[in-house]
Short mmCIF file of C-alpha atoms in Angstrom, two decimals:
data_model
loop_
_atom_site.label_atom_id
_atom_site.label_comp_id
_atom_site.label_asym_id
_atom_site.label_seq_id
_atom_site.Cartn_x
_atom_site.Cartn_y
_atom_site.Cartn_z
CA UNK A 80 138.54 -161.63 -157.02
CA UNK A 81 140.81 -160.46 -154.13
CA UNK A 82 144.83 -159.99 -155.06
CA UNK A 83 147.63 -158.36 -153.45
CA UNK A 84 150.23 -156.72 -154.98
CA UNK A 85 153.14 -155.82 -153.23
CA UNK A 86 156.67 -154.56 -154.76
CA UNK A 87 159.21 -156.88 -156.20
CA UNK A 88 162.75 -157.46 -153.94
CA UNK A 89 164.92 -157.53 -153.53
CA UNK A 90 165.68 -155.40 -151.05
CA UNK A 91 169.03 -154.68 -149.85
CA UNK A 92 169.69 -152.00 -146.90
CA UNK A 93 172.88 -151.19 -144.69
CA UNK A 94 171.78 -151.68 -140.74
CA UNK A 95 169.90 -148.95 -139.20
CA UNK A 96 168.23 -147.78 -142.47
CA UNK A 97 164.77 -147.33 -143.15
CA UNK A 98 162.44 -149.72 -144.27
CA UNK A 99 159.59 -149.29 -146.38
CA UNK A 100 157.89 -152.34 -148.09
CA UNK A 101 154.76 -151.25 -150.77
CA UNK A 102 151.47 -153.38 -150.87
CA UNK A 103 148.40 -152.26 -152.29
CA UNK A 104 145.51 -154.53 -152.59
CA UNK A 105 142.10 -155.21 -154.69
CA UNK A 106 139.30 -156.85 -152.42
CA UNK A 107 135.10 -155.74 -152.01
CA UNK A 108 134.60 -154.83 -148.88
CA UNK A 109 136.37 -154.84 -145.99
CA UNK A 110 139.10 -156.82 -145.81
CA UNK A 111 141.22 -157.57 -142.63
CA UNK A 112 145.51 -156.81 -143.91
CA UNK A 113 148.20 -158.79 -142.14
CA UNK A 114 152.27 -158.73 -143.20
CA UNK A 115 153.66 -162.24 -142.65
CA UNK A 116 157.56 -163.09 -142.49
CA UNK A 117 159.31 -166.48 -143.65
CA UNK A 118 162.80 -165.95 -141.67
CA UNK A 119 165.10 -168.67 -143.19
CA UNK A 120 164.49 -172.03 -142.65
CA UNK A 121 161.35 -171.23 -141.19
CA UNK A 122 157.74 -171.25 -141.32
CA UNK A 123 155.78 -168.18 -142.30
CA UNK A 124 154.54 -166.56 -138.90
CA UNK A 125 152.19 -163.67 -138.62
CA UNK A 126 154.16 -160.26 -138.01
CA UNK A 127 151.06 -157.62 -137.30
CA UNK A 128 147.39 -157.40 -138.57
CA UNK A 129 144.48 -154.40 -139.18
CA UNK A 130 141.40 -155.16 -139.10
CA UNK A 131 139.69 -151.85 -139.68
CA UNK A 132 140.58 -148.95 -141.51
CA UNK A 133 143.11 -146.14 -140.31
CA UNK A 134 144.09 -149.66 -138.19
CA UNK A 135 147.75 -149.59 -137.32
CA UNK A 136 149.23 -153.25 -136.39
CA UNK A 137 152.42 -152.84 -135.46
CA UNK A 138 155.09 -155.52 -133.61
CA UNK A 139 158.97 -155.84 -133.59
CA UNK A 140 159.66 -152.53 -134.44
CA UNK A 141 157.52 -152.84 -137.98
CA UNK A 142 154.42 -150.78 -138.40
CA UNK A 143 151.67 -150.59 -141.63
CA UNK A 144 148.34 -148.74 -141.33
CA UNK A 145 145.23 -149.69 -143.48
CA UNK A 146 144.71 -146.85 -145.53
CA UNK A 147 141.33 -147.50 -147.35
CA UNK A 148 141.53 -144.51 -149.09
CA UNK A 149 144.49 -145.83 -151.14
CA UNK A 150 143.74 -149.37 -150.57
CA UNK A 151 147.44 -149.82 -149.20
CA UNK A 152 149.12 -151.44 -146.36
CA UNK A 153 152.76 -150.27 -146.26
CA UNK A 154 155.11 -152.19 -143.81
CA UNK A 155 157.72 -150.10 -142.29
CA UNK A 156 160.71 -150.25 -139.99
CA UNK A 157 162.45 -147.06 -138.68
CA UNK A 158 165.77 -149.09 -137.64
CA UNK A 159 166.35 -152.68 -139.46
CA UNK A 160 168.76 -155.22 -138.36
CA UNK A 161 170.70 -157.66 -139.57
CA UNK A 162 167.92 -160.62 -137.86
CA UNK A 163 165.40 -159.14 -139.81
CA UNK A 164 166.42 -160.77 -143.10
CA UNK A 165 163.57 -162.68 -144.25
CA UNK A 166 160.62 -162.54 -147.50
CA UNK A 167 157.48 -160.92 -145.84
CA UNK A 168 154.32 -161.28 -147.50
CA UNK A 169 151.35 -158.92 -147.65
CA UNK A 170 147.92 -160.90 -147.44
CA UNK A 171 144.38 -160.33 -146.59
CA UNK A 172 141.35 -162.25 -145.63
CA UNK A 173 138.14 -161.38 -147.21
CA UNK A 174 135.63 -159.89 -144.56
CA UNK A 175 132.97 -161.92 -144.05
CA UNK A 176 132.83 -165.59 -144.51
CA UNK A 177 136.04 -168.25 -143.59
CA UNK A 178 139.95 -167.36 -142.76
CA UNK A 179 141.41 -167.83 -146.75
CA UNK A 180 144.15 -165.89 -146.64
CA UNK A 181 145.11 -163.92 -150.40
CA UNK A 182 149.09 -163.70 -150.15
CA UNK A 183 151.46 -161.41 -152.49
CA UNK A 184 153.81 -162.41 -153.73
CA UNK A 185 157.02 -161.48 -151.18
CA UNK A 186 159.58 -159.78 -151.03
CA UNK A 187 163.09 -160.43 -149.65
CA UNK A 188 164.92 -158.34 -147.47
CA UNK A 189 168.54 -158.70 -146.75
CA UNK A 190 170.12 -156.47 -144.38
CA UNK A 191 173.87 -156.10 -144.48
CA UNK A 192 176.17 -155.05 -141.41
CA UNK B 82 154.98 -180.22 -130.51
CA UNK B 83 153.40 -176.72 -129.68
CA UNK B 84 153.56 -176.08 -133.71
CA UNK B 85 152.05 -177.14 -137.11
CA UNK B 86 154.19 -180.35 -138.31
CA UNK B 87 154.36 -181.52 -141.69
CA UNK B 88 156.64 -184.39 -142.93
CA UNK B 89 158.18 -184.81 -144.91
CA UNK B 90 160.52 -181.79 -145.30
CA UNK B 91 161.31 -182.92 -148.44
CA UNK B 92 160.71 -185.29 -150.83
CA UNK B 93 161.73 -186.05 -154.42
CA UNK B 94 159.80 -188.01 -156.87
CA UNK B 95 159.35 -189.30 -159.81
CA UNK B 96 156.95 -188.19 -162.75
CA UNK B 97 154.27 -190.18 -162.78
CA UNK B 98 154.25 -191.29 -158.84
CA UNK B 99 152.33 -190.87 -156.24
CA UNK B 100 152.84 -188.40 -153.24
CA UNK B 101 151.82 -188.24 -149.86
CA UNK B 102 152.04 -185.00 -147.41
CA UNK B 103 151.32 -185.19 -143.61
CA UNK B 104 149.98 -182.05 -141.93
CA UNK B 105 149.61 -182.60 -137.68
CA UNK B 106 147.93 -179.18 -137.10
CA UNK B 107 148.03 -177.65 -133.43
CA UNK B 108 145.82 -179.73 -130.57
CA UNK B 109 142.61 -178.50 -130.58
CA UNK B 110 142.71 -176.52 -133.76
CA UNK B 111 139.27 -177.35 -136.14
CA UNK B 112 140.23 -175.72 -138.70
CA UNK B 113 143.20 -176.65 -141.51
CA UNK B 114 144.33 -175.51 -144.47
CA UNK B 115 146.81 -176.57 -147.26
CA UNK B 116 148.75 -174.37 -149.26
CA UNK B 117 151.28 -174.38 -152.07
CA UNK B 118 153.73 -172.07 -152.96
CA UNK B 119 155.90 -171.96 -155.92
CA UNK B 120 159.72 -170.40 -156.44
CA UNK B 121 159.20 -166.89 -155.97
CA UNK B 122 155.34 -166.66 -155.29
CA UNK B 123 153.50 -166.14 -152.43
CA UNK B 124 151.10 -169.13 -151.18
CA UNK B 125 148.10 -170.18 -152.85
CA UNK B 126 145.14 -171.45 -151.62
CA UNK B 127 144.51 -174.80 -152.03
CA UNK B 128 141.63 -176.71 -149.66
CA UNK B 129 140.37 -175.89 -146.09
CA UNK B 130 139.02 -178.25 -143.41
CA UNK B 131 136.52 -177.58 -140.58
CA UNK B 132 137.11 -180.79 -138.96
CA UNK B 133 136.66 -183.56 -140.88
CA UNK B 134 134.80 -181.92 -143.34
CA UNK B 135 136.60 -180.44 -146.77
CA UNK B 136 134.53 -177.02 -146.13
CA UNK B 137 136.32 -175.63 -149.66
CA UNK B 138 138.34 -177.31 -152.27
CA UNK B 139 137.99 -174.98 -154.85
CA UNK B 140 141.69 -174.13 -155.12
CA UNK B 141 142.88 -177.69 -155.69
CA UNK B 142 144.16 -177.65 -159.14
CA UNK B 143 142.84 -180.81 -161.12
CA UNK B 144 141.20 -184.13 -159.78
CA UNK B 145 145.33 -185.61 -159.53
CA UNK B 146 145.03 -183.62 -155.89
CA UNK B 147 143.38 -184.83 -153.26
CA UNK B 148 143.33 -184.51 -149.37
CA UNK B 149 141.36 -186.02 -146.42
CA UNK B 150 141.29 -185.49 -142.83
CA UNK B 151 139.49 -188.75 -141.39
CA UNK B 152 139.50 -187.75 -137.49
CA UNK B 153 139.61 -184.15 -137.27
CA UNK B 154 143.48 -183.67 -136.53
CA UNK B 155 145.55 -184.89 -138.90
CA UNK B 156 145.67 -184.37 -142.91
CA UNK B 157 146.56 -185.92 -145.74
CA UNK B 158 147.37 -184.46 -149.20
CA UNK B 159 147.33 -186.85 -151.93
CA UNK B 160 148.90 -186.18 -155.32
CA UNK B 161 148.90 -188.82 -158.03
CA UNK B 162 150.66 -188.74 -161.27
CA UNK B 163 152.96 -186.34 -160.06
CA UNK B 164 154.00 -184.04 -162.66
CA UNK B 165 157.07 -181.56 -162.77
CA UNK B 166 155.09 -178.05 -162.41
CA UNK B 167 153.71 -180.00 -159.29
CA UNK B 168 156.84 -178.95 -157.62
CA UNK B 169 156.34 -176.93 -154.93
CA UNK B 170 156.34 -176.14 -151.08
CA UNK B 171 153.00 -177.45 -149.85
CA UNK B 172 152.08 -175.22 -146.90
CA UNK B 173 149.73 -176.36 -144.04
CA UNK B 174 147.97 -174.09 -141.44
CA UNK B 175 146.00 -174.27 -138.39
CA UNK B 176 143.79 -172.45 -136.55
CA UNK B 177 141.19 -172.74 -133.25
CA UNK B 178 138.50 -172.12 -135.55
CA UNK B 179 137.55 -170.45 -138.87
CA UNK B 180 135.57 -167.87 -138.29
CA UNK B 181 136.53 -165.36 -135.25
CA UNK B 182 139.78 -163.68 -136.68
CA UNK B 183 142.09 -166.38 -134.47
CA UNK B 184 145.75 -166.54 -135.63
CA UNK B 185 146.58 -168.80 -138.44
CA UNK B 186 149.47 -170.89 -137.42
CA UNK B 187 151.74 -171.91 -140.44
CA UNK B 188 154.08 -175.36 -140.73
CA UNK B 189 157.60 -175.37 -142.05
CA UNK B 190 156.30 -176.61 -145.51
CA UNK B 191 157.05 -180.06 -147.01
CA UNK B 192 159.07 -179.43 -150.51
CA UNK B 193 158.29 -181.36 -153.09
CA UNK B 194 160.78 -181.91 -156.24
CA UNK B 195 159.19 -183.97 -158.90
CA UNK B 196 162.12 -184.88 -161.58
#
């Protein structure tokens, strides 16, 4: 069956670093990728989406591209803040068929000043 | 509201009761799904309803698990006999439909302790 695997937190990084967040998944097909973030306190919200491959969703400053070739969906951030804190979760949805969403299982991110 | 609401936030139980979680998806949204996620996992799949209709409840866990949707909006999930590795968040989602890539739109979770 589908899975996502994306790397374990957490992750700790100064201000202004770069951010690079792993996820590699197993799926037939093609599956649409999305990156989801639980900010605390909060519900999970959708942070950016491919649908295709060489895709690149990208929102807030975060990009990942779909790279079939590796079956990988790295999130990145040139430039995090503090207010970007959160778990984000790697997850697809199988093509074809209803919206069940496959989730990894998060990682953290904590940003210090 | 303008989002998914679930109530309660939280709720502890005892082993052996019974549980009920509310999920009031978005206005207009057919399509709802439940979700559970345990301390330090992502969300799992649990049931999905295209309107009043369970469409697929093939990640609800054992026949202790149950959920309904009577009129379309608003869901119910139903756990009896509680036990402790039923402790959880219990996720629900909504979206305009199913099938055409819409947004899913995710609640604050109702977490459930069950001592």
């Amino acid at each position: 069956g589908d899975s996502v695997t994306q790397m374990e937190g957490p992750v700790t990084l100064s201000e202004e670093a770069f951010l690079t967040i792993n996820c590699t998944y197993t799926a037939t097909g093609y599956p649409s990728l999305f990156w989801y973030v639980q900010y605390p306190g909060e519900g999970l919200q959708l942070l950016l989406k491919a649908t295709k491959a060489d895709d690149k969703g990208s929102n807030k400053g975060f990009e990942a591209t779909y790279r079939k070739e590796t079956t990988s969906f790295h999130l990145e951030k040139g430039s995090v803040q503090v207010s970007d804190s959160a778990v984000y979760f790697c997850a697809l949805i199988h093509s074809g068929g209803y919206q069940k969403v496959t989730f990894g299982t998060g990682t953290k991110l904590q940003v210090i000043p | 509201g303008a989002g998914v609401s679930q109530t309660p936030s939280n709720k502890v139980t005892e082993k052996g009761k019974y549980v009920e979680l509310r999920c009031d998806p978005i206005s207009g949204h057919t399509a709802l799904y439940w979700y559970r996620q345990s301390l330090g996992q992502g969300p799992e799949f649990l049931i999905y309803f295209q309107g009043t209709g369970a469409a697929d409840d093939s990640g609800l866990p054992n026949d202790r698990f149950f959920a309904v949707r009577p009129e379309g909006s608003v869901s119910t999930l139903k756990i009896q006999r509680t036990e402790r590795g039923d402790s959880a968040v219990y996720l629900c989602a909504s979206s305009l439909d199913a099938y055409s890539g819409n947004t899913i739109y995710f609640g604050e979770g109702s977490w459930l302790t069950v001592v």
